[in-house]
Amino acid sequence: MKILILGSGAREYSIALALKNENKNLEFYFAPGNGATSNLGTNLEFSDLENLASFSKENSIDLCIVGSEDFLEKGVVDIFQKHGIDIFGPSKRAAMLESSKAFMKDFLKRNKIRTAAFGIFTDIKQASDFIKSLTPPIVVKADGLCAGKGVIIAKSHDEAITVASDMLSGKSFAQAGKTVVIEEFLDGFELSIFALSDGDDFVVLPATQDHKKLKDNDEGPNTGGMGAYAPSPLANDALLEEIKNDIIKPTLKAMKDEGNEFKGVLFAGLMIVNSKPYVLEFNVRFGDPECEVLMPLIENPLDLFLACTQKKLKNFNLKLKKDFAVAVVCASKNYPFSSSPKAEISIKSLPKNSHISYAGVSKEKEKLFASGGRVLVCVALASELKEARDLAYELCENVSFDGMQFRKDIAYQALR
Ligand code: AMP
Ligand code: GLY
């Protein structure tokens, strides 16, 4: 069977690795992939999505799995379906749950799904009046995709007004900031919940937690995510039931009722305030690095993806390992601010039950080099969370490249 995975991160690498561990006979293609995915399959060059779909058709690709949101926003699912290729991911319209925060917030409001109180503005005067009606801190969000950088938590009214003004004028995020969402600040703990859907039925994966800040104790600038672990004991059964019944189920039903059937993975970024879940954001693809802890916990990932694309989730039996998984992201020297010099990666050895998922790497003469951004992710599994964390950190100590930085406190909220 031939599988094409779209994206270039450790998320996409981890999907391929989990599928390969389940079934050695799979043949992998990546577009664009990275320096390490070429060890698992073939990296493809492509000019546009039509071109990629034609290649897939001609080469009998059996299943395409979309990793990154950029492809979804451009309508890759609609294009591949037009060519009759099985593809895991939502249509361009359904992907608006992620590509427009204004669409997502309006959707939540009209479907009575719990989220922070908010206003949507294109005009600075009206935005300022709304800002003045809130108590700081105040959250200001650019409407469009900004690679995880479009959310600013302002400490004062003046700061919030400046941030909103820079967004609306196009100064900070160009077109993506021409509409802003302003919302009340929610104080609680965050969870990432992933539901895979075939449009009608869904399965929920173990609860995870990301670590978005660069530094220990959630300090420093925002990043794409510096580490994750699963299952999170912060999500007890009652909370998970509430998330399923009050957030996932009504969201999928309303998407269908509104003519935007959602197939693929719905990623709910939640804030839990006084035991109640609030939707901070939806993404329409796996989280990175959350995917790197979820994939190795799933024993039958291929059947899961196929059940989603073929509408067979109703009687699907998701098989999960009973382990905990911890992922620690190792980033390049200047991440998340600027590019970093190329640096050779050296790996001493892998502790038991551990592996690496690769992201920002290039390959030269069979050697891997850190090429910038988040470089690689050290992942370990164990029957206890603490043991999984210790193994992941043992692996980090065995990996080195010039300027490597990683957080030392992944999973701290569950282990303190
Ligand atoms: P988002 O992209 O909307 O998930 O926002 C990115 C991050 O900003 C979240 O993971 C939270 O840490 C934070 N954030 C977003 N919205 C709020 C809010 N209303 N209250 C508190 N923190 C928020
Ligand atoms: N780790 C958060 C994200 O992928 O958006």
CSV table of C-alpha atoms and ligand atoms in Angstrom, one decimal:
chain,number,residue,atom,x,y,z
A,1,MET,CA,0.0,0.0,0.0
A,2,LYS,CA,1.3,3.5,-0.9
A,3,ILE,CA,0.8,6.4,1.5
A,4,LEU,CA,1.5,10.1,0.9
A,5,ILE,CA,2.0,12.3,3.9
A,6,LEU,CA,1.8,16.1,3.5
A,7,GLY,CA,4.0,18.3,5.6
A,8,SER,CA,7.6,18.5,6.7
A,9,GLY,CA,7.7,18.3,10.5
A,10,ALA,CA,8.2,15.8,13.3
A,11,ARG,CA,4.4,15.4,13.2
A,12,GLU,CA,4.5,13.9,9.7
A,13,TYR,CA,7.6,11.8,10.6
A,14,SER,CA,5.8,10.4,13.6
A,15,ILE,CA,2.7,9.4,11.6
A,16,ALA,CA,4.9,7.5,9.1
A,17,LEU,CA,6.9,5.8,11.9
A,18,ALA,CA,3.7,4.6,13.7
A,19,LEU,CA,2.3,3.2,10.4
A,20,LYS,CA,5.6,1.6,9.6
A,21,ASN,CA,5.8,-0.1,13.0
A,22,GLU,CA,2.3,-1.5,12.4
A,23,ASN,CA,2.8,-2.7,8.9
A,24,LYS,CA,6.3,-3.1,7.3
A,25,ASN,CA,4.9,-3.4,3.8
A,26,LEU,CA,3.8,0.2,3.5
A,27,GLU,CA,5.5,2.5,1.0
A,28,PHE,CA,5.8,6.1,2.0
A,29,TYR,CA,5.9,9.4,0.1
A,30,PHE,CA,6.3,12.8,1.7
A,31,ALA,CA,5.6,16.2,0.3
A,32,PRO,CA,7.7,18.1,0.9
A,33,GLY,CA,9.1,16.0,3.8
A,34,ASN,CA,12.5,16.7,5.5
A,35,GLY,CA,16.0,15.4,5.5
A,36,ALA,CA,15.0,12.4,7.7
A,37,THR,CA,11.7,11.4,6.1
A,38,SER,CA,13.8,10.4,3.1
A,39,ASN,CA,15.0,7.5,5.3
A,40,LEU,CA,11.4,6.3,5.6
A,41,GLY,CA,10.3,6.9,2.0
A,42,THR,CA,10.5,9.3,-0.9
A,43,ASN,CA,10.4,13.1,-0.7
A,44,LEU,CA,8.4,14.6,-3.6
A,45,GLU,CA,9.0,17.9,-5.3
A,46,PHE,CA,5.8,19.5,-6.5
A,47,SER,CA,4.7,22.8,-8.1
A,48,ASP,CA,1.1,22.9,-6.9
A,49,LEU,CA,-1.6,20.8,-5.4
A,50,GLU,CA,-3.1,19.8,-8.8
A,51,ASN,CA,0.3,18.6,-9.8
A,52,LEU,CA,0.6,16.6,-6.6
A,53,ALA,CA,-2.9,15.1,-7.1
A,54,SER,CA,-2.0,14.0,-10.6
A,55,PHE,CA,1.2,12.5,-9.5
A,56,SER,CA,-0.7,10.6,-6.7
A,57,LYS,CA,-3.3,9.3,-9.2
A,58,GLU,CA,-0.6,8.2,-11.7
A,59,ASN,CA,1.4,6.5,-9.1
A,60,SER,CA,-1.6,4.8,-7.4
A,61,ILE,CA,-1.3,6.4,-4.0
A,62,ASP,CA,-3.8,4.6,-1.8
A,63,LEU,CA,-4.1,7.1,1.0
A,64,CYS,CA,-3.0,10.7,1.6
A,65,ILE,CA,-2.7,12.0,5.1
A,66,VAL,CA,-2.5,15.7,5.6
A,67,GLY,CA,-0.3,16.8,8.4
A,68,SER,CA,-0.1,20.6,8.1
A,69,GLU,CA,-2.9,23.2,8.0
A,70,ASP,CA,-1.4,25.1,5.0
A,71,PHE,CA,-2.4,22.3,2.7
A,72,LEU,CA,-5.9,22.2,4.2
A,73,GLU,CA,-6.5,26.0,3.9
A,74,LYS,CA,-5.6,25.7,0.2
A,75,GLY,CA,-8.2,23.0,-0.3
A,76,VAL,CA,-6.0,19.9,-0.8
A,77,VAL,CA,-8.8,17.6,0.3
A,78,ASP,CA,-11.3,18.9,-2.3
A,79,ILE,CA,-8.6,18.6,-5.0
A,80,PHE,CA,-7.6,15.1,-4.1
A,81,GLN,CA,-11.2,13.9,-3.8
A,82,LYS,CA,-11.9,15.4,-7.3
A,83,HIS,CA,-9.2,13.0,-8.5
A,84,GLY,CA,-10.7,10.1,-6.6
A,85,ILE,CA,-7.9,9.7,-4.1
A,86,ASP,CA,-8.6,8.7,-0.5
A,87,ILE,CA,-7.5,11.6,1.7
A,88,PHE,CA,-7.5,12.1,5.5
A,89,GLY,CA,-8.4,15.7,6.4
A,90,PRO,CA,-11.3,18.2,6.2
A,91,SER,CA,-12.4,20.1,3.1
A,92,LYS,CA,-11.4,23.7,2.6
A,93,ARG,CA,-14.7,25.0,4.0
A,94,ALA,CA,-14.6,22.7,7.1
A,95,ALA,CA,-10.9,23.8,7.6
A,96,MET,CA,-12.2,27.3,8.3
A,97,LEU,CA,-12.6,26.2,11.9
A,98,GLU,CA,-8.9,26.8,12.0
A,99,SER,CA,-8.2,29.2,9.2
A,100,SER,CA,-10.5,31.9,10.5
A,101,LYS,CA,-10.8,32.6,14.2
A,102,ALA,CA,-13.8,34.9,13.5
A,103,PHE,CA,-15.6,32.0,11.7
A,104,MET,CA,-14.8,29.6,14.6
A,105,LYS,CA,-15.9,32.0,17.4
A,106,ASP,CA,-19.2,32.8,15.6
A,107,PHE,CA,-19.7,29.1,15.0
A,108,LEU,CA,-19.2,28.4,18.8
A,109,LYS,CA,-21.6,31.2,19.7
A,110,ARG,CA,-24.5,30.2,17.4
A,111,ASN,CA,-24.1,26.6,18.5
A,112,LYS,CA,-23.9,27.5,22.2
A,113,ILE,CA,-20.5,25.8,22.8
A,114,ARG,CA,-18.6,27.2,25.7
A,115,THR,CA,-15.8,29.7,24.8
A,116,ALA,CA,-14.3,33.0,26.1
A,117,ALA,CA,-16.6,36.1,25.7
A,118,PHE,CA,-15.5,38.0,22.6
A,119,GLY,CA,-16.0,40.6,19.9
A,120,ILE,CA,-14.9,40.6,16.3
A,121,PHE,CA,-13.7,43.8,14.7
A,122,THR,CA,-12.4,45.4,11.5
A,123,ASP,CA,-12.5,48.9,12.9
A,124,ILE,CA,-10.1,50.2,15.5
A,125,LYS,CA,-12.6,52.6,17.1
A,126,GLN,CA,-15.1,49.8,17.8
A,127,ALA,CA,-12.3,47.5,18.9
A,128,SER,CA,-11.0,50.1,21.3
A,129,ASP,CA,-14.5,50.6,22.9
A,130,PHE,CA,-14.8,46.8,23.4
A,131,ILE,CA,-11.3,46.6,24.8
A,132,LYS,CA,-12.1,49.3,27.4
A,133,SER,CA,-15.1,47.3,28.5
A,134,LEU,CA,-12.9,44.3,29.5
A,135,THR,CA,-10.7,43.9,32.6
A,136,PRO,CA,-7.0,43.2,31.7
A,137,PRO,CA,-5.3,41.0,30.8
A,138,ILE,CA,-7.0,41.1,27.4
A,139,VAL,CA,-6.5,38.6,24.6
A,140,VAL,CA,-6.1,40.0,21.0
A,141,LYS,CA,-6.1,37.5,18.1
A,142,ALA,CA,-5.5,38.0,14.4
A,143,ASP,CA,-8.3,36.3,12.4
A,144,GLY,CA,-6.1,34.3,9.9
A,145,LEU,CA,-3.3,31.7,10.1
A,146,CYS,CA,-0.2,33.2,11.7
A,147,ALA,CA,1.9,30.1,12.4
A,148,GLY,CA,0.9,30.2,16.1
A,149,LYS,CA,2.1,33.8,16.5
A,150,GLY,CA,-1.2,35.7,16.1
A,151,VAL,CA,-2.3,35.7,19.7
A,152,ILE,CA,-1.2,38.4,22.0
A,153,ILE,CA,-2.1,38.6,25.7
A,154,ALA,CA,-2.0,42.3,26.6
A,155,LYS,CA,-1.5,43.4,30.2
A,156,SER,CA,-3.3,46.8,29.8
A,157,HIS,CA,-6.0,48.5,27.8
A,158,ASP,CA,-3.3,50.7,26.1
A,159,GLU,CA,-1.3,47.7,25.1
A,160,ALA,CA,-4.3,45.8,23.7
A,161,ILE,CA,-5.3,48.9,21.7
A,162,THR,CA,-1.8,49.2,20.2
A,163,VAL,CA,-1.7,45.5,19.4
A,164,ALA,CA,-5.2,45.6,17.8
A,165,SER,CA,-4.3,48.7,15.8
A,166,ASP,CA,-1.1,47.1,14.5
A,167,MET,CA,-3.1,44.1,13.4
A,168,LEU,CA,-5.9,46.0,11.8
A,169,SER,CA,-3.6,48.3,9.8
A,170,GLY,CA,-1.8,45.2,8.4
A,171,LYS,CA,1.4,46.2,10.1
A,172,SER,CA,1.9,43.0,12.2
A,173,PHE,CA,0.2,40.2,10.3
A,174,ALA,CA,-0.7,41.6,6.8
A,175,GLN,CA,-4.0,40.2,5.6
A,176,ALA,CA,-4.4,37.7,8.4
A,177,GLY,CA,-4.8,40.6,10.9
A,178,LYS,CA,-7.3,42.7,9.0
A,179,THR,CA,-10.0,41.2,11.2
A,180,VAL,CA,-9.3,40.8,15.0
A,181,VAL,CA,-11.0,38.8,17.7
A,182,ILE,CA,-10.8,40.3,21.1
A,183,GLU,CA,-11.6,38.2,24.1
A,184,GLU,CA,-11.7,37.9,27.8
A,185,PHE,CA,-8.7,36.2,29.5
A,186,LEU,CA,-9.4,32.7,30.9
A,187,ASP,CA,-7.4,31.5,33.8
A,188,GLY,CA,-7.0,27.7,34.1
A,189,PHE,CA,-5.0,24.9,32.7
A,190,GLU,CA,-4.8,23.9,29.0
A,191,LEU,CA,-5.5,20.6,27.4
A,192,SER,CA,-5.2,19.4,23.8
A,193,ILE,CA,-8.0,17.0,22.8
A,194,PHE,CA,-8.0,15.2,19.4
A,195,ALA,CA,-11.1,13.6,17.9
A,196,LEU,CA,-10.9,11.7,14.7
A,197,SER,CA,-14.1,11.9,12.7
A,198,ASP,CA,-15.5,10.2,9.6
A,199,GLY,CA,-18.1,13.0,9.3
A,200,ASP,CA,-20.7,11.2,11.5
A,201,ASP,CA,-18.9,9.2,14.2
A,202,PHE,CA,-15.7,10.0,16.1
A,203,VAL,CA,-13.1,8.6,18.4
A,204,VAL,CA,-11.2,10.6,21.0
A,205,LEU,CA,-7.5,10.0,21.6
A,206,PRO,CA,-5.9,10.2,25.0
A,207,ALA,CA,-5.7,13.8,26.5
A,208,THR,CA,-2.5,15.6,25.9
A,209,GLN,CA,-0.8,18.8,27.1
A,210,ASP,CA,1.5,20.9,25.0
A,211,HIS,CA,4.1,23.4,26.4
A,212,LYS,CA,3.9,26.5,24.2
A,213,LYS,CA,6.5,28.7,25.8
A,214,LEU,CA,10.2,28.4,25.0
A,215,LYS,CA,11.5,28.3,28.6
A,216,ASP,CA,10.8,26.2,31.8
A,217,ASN,CA,7.9,27.4,34.0
A,218,ASP,CA,6.1,28.6,30.9
A,219,GLU,CA,8.4,31.6,30.5
A,220,GLY,CA,9.8,33.2,27.4
A,221,PRO,CA,8.2,33.7,24.0
A,222,ASN,CA,5.5,31.5,22.4
A,223,THR,CA,6.6,28.7,20.1
A,224,GLY,CA,4.9,26.0,18.0
A,225,GLY,CA,5.2,23.8,21.1
A,226,MET,CA,8.2,22.6,23.1
A,227,GLY,CA,7.0,19.2,24.4
A,228,ALA,CA,4.0,17.1,25.1
A,229,TYR,CA,2.8,14.1,27.1
A,230,ALA,CA,-0.2,11.7,27.1
A,231,PRO,CA,-2.4,10.6,28.6
A,232,SER,CA,-2.7,13.6,30.9
A,233,PRO,CA,-4.0,12.7,34.3
A,234,LEU,CA,-5.4,16.2,34.5
A,235,ALA,CA,-8.3,15.0,32.4
A,236,ASN,CA,-10.3,12.7,34.5
A,237,ASP,CA,-13.2,10.6,33.1
A,238,ALA,CA,-15.9,13.1,34.0
A,239,LEU,CA,-14.1,15.9,32.3
A,240,LEU,CA,-13.4,13.8,29.2
A,241,GLU,CA,-17.1,12.9,29.0
A,242,GLU,CA,-18.1,16.5,29.3
A,243,ILE,CA,-15.6,17.5,26.5
A,244,LYS,CA,-17.0,14.7,24.3
A,245,ASN,CA,-20.7,15.6,24.9
A,246,ASP,CA,-20.5,19.4,25.2
A,247,ILE,CA,-17.8,20.2,22.7
A,248,ILE,CA,-16.8,17.4,20.2
A,249,LYS,CA,-20.2,15.9,19.5
A,250,PRO,CA,-22.1,19.3,19.0
A,251,THR,CA,-19.2,20.7,16.9
A,252,LEU,CA,-19.2,17.7,14.5
A,253,LYS,CA,-23.0,17.6,14.4
A,254,ALA,CA,-23.3,21.4,13.7
A,255,MET,CA,-20.6,21.3,11.1
A,256,LYS,CA,-22.6,18.6,9.3
A,257,ASP,CA,-25.9,20.4,9.7
A,258,GLU,CA,-24.4,23.6,8.3
A,259,GLY,CA,-23.2,21.8,5.2
A,260,ASN,CA,-19.5,21.5,6.2
A,261,GLU,CA,-19.2,17.9,7.2
A,262,PHE,CA,-15.9,17.5,9.1
A,263,LYS,CA,-13.7,14.5,8.3
A,264,GLY,CA,-10.2,14.2,9.7
A,265,VAL,CA,-8.9,15.3,13.0
A,266,LEU,CA,-10.5,18.0,15.1
A,267,PHE,CA,-8.0,19.4,17.6
A,268,ALA,CA,-9.7,21.2,20.4
A,269,GLY,CA,-7.4,23.6,22.3
A,270,LEU,CA,-9.2,23.9,25.6
A,271,MET,CA,-8.8,25.9,28.8
A,272,ILE,CA,-10.2,24.2,31.8
A,273,VAL,CA,-11.5,26.8,34.3
A,274,ASN,CA,-13.0,25.6,37.6
A,275,SER,CA,-13.4,22.1,36.0
A,276,LYS,CA,-15.3,23.4,33.0
A,277,PRO,CA,-13.8,23.2,29.5
A,278,TYR,CA,-13.8,26.3,27.3
A,279,VAL,CA,-12.7,26.2,23.6
A,280,LEU,CA,-9.7,28.5,23.0
A,281,GLU,CA,-9.2,27.4,19.5
A,282,PHE,CA,-9.9,24.6,17.0
A,283,ASN,CA,-7.3,23.2,14.7
A,284,VAL,CA,-8.1,20.9,11.9
A,285,ARG,CA,-5.0,18.7,12.0
A,286,PHE,CA,-2.8,17.0,14.6
A,287,GLY,CA,-0.9,19.2,17.0
A,288,ASP,CA,2.9,19.2,16.8
A,289,PRO,CA,4.4,17.9,19.2
A,290,GLU,CA,1.1,16.3,20.5
A,291,CYS,CA,1.1,14.0,17.5
A,292,GLU,CA,4.5,12.7,18.4
A,293,VAL,CA,3.1,11.3,21.7
A,294,LEU,CA,-0.2,10.1,20.4
A,295,MET,CA,1.0,8.2,17.3
A,296,PRO,CA,3.2,5.7,19.2
A,297,LEU,CA,0.4,5.0,21.7
A,298,ILE,CA,-2.0,3.8,18.9
A,299,GLU,CA,-1.6,0.2,17.9
A,300,ASN,CA,-3.8,0.2,14.8
A,301,PRO,CA,-3.2,3.7,13.2
A,302,LEU,CA,-3.6,2.5,9.6
A,303,ASP,CA,-7.1,1.0,10.3
A,304,LEU,CA,-7.9,4.2,12.1
A,305,PHE,CA,-7.0,6.5,9.2
A,306,LEU,CA,-8.8,4.2,6.8
A,307,ALA,CA,-11.9,4.0,9.0
A,308,CYS,CA,-12.1,7.8,8.9
A,309,THR,CA,-11.7,8.2,5.1
A,310,GLN,CA,-14.1,5.3,4.4
A,311,LYS,CA,-16.8,6.2,6.9
A,312,LYS,CA,-16.3,3.1,9.0
A,313,LEU,CA,-15.7,4.6,12.5
A,314,LYS,CA,-19.0,3.5,13.9
A,315,ASN,CA,-17.8,0.0,15.0
A,316,PHE,CA,-14.1,0.8,15.0
A,317,ASN,CA,-12.1,-0.6,17.9
A,318,LEU,CA,-9.3,1.8,18.7
A,319,LYS,CA,-6.4,-0.1,20.2
A,320,LEU,CA,-4.2,1.9,22.6
A,321,LYS,CA,-1.1,0.9,24.5
A,322,LYS,CA,-1.5,1.2,28.2
A,323,ASP,CA,1.7,3.4,28.4
A,324,PHE,CA,2.5,7.0,28.9
A,325,ALA,CA,4.4,8.9,26.2
A,326,VAL,CA,6.6,12.0,26.7
A,327,ALA,CA,8.0,14.1,23.9
A,328,VAL,CA,10.7,16.8,24.4
A,329,VAL,CA,11.4,19.1,21.5
A,330,CYS,CA,15.0,20.0,20.7
A,331,ALA,CA,15.1,23.3,18.9
A,332,SER,CA,17.9,25.2,17.1
A,333,LYS,CA,19.9,28.0,18.6
A,334,ASN,CA,17.9,31.0,17.5
A,335,TYR,CA,14.4,29.5,17.6
A,336,PRO,CA,11.8,31.0,17.6
A,337,PHE,CA,13.3,34.3,16.6
A,338,SER,CA,15.5,33.8,13.5
A,339,SER,CA,17.3,31.2,11.4
A,340,SER,CA,20.2,29.3,12.9
A,341,PRO,CA,23.5,28.1,11.5
A,342,LYS,CA,23.5,24.6,10.2
A,343,ALA,CA,24.9,22.1,12.8
A,344,GLU,CA,25.7,18.4,12.6
A,345,ILE,CA,23.6,16.2,14.8
A,346,SER,CA,25.2,13.5,16.8
A,347,ILE,CA,23.4,10.7,18.6
A,348,LYS,CA,25.2,8.4,21.1
A,349,SER,CA,22.5,5.8,21.6
A,350,LEU,CA,18.8,5.3,22.2
A,351,PRO,CA,17.6,4.3,25.6
A,352,LYS,CA,15.0,1.5,25.7
A,353,ASN,CA,11.5,2.3,24.4
A,354,SER,CA,12.7,5.6,23.0
A,355,HIS,CA,13.0,7.1,19.5
A,356,ILE,CA,13.5,10.4,17.7
A,357,SER,CA,11.0,12.1,15.4
A,358,TYR,CA,12.7,14.5,13.0
A,359,ALA,CA,11.7,18.0,11.9
A,360,GLY,CA,14.1,20.8,10.9
A,361,VAL,CA,16.9,18.6,9.5
A,362,SER,CA,18.7,18.2,6.2
A,363,LYS,CA,20.7,15.2,5.0
A,364,GLU,CA,24.1,15.4,3.4
A,365,LYS,CA,26.1,12.3,2.6
A,366,GLU,CA,24.0,10.2,5.0
A,367,LYS,CA,24.6,12.6,7.9
A,368,LEU,CA,21.8,14.6,9.5
A,369,PHE,CA,22.2,18.4,10.2
A,370,ALA,CA,20.0,20.7,12.2
A,371,SER,CA,18.7,23.2,9.7
A,372,GLY,CA,16.6,25.5,12.0
A,373,GLY,CA,13.4,25.8,13.9
A,374,ARG,CA,12.3,22.8,15.9
A,375,VAL,CA,14.9,20.2,14.9
A,376,LEU,CA,13.9,16.9,16.4
A,377,VAL,CA,11.8,15.4,19.2
A,378,CYS,CA,13.0,12.9,21.7
A,379,VAL,CA,10.1,10.5,22.6
A,380,ALA,CA,9.9,7.8,25.2
A,381,LEU,CA,7.2,5.4,26.4
A,382,ALA,CA,6.8,3.7,29.8
A,383,SER,CA,4.2,2.3,32.0
A,384,GLU,CA,4.6,5.3,34.4
A,385,LEU,CA,4.6,8.9,33.3
A,386,LYS,CA,7.7,9.8,35.4
A,387,GLU,CA,9.7,6.9,33.9
A,388,ALA,CA,8.7,8.0,30.3
A,389,ARG,CA,9.8,11.5,31.1
A,390,ASP,CA,13.1,10.3,32.6
A,391,LEU,CA,13.8,8.1,29.5
A,392,ALA,CA,12.9,11.0,27.1
A,393,TYR,CA,15.4,13.2,29.0
A,394,GLU,CA,18.0,10.4,28.9
A,395,LEU,CA,17.6,10.4,25.2
A,396,CYS,CA,18.0,14.3,25.0
A,397,GLU,CA,21.3,13.9,26.9
A,398,ASN,CA,22.5,11.5,24.2
A,399,VAL,CA,21.6,13.9,21.4
A,400,SER,CA,23.7,17.0,20.5
A,401,PHE,CA,24.0,19.7,18.0
A,402,ASP,CA,25.5,23.2,18.3
A,403,GLY,CA,23.0,25.5,20.0
A,404,MET,CA,20.5,22.8,20.9
A,405,GLN,CA,17.9,24.1,23.4
A,406,PHE,CA,15.1,22.2,25.1
A,407,ARG,CA,12.8,22.6,28.1
A,408,LYS,CA,13.7,20.6,31.2
A,409,ASP,CA,10.2,20.4,32.7
A,410,ILE,CA,7.9,18.7,30.2
A,411,ALA,CA,4.9,17.2,32.0
A,412,TYR,CA,5.5,19.3,35.1
A,413,GLN,CA,1.8,20.0,35.6
A,414,ALA,CA,1.1,16.2,35.9
A,415,LEU,CA,4.2,15.4,37.9
A,416,ARG,CA,4.4,18.2,40.5
B,1,AMP,P1,-4.9,30.1,20.3
B,1,AMP,O1,-4.0,30.1,19.1
B,1,AMP,O2,-6.2,30.8,20.2
B,1,AMP,O3,-5.0,28.7,21.0
B,1,AMP,O4,-4.0,30.9,21.4
B,1,AMP,C1,-2.7,30.5,21.7
B,1,AMP,C2,-2.5,30.5,23.2
B,1,AMP,O5,-2.8,31.7,23.7
B,1,AMP,C3,-3.3,29.5,23.9
B,1,AMP,O6,-2.7,28.2,23.9
B,1,AMP,C4,-3.4,30.0,25.3
B,1,AMP,O7,-2.2,29.8,26.0
B,1,AMP,C5,-3.4,31.5,25.0
B,1,AMP,N1,-4.8,32.0,25.0
B,1,AMP,C6,-5.6,32.1,23.9
B,1,AMP,N2,-6.8,32.6,24.2
B,1,AMP,C7,-6.8,32.8,25.5
B,1,AMP,C8,-7.8,33.2,26.5
B,1,AMP,N3,-9.0,33.6,26.1
B,1,AMP,N4,-7.4,33.3,27.8
B,1,AMP,C9,-6.2,32.9,28.2
B,1,AMP,N5,-5.2,32.5,27.3
B,1,AMP,C10,-5.5,32.4,26.0
B,2,GLY,N1,1.2,22.3,19.4
B,2,GLY,C1,0.2,23.1,19.0
B,2,GLY,C2,-0.1,23.1,17.5
B,2,GLY,O1,0.3,22.3,16.8
B,2,GLY,O2,-0.8,24.0,17.1
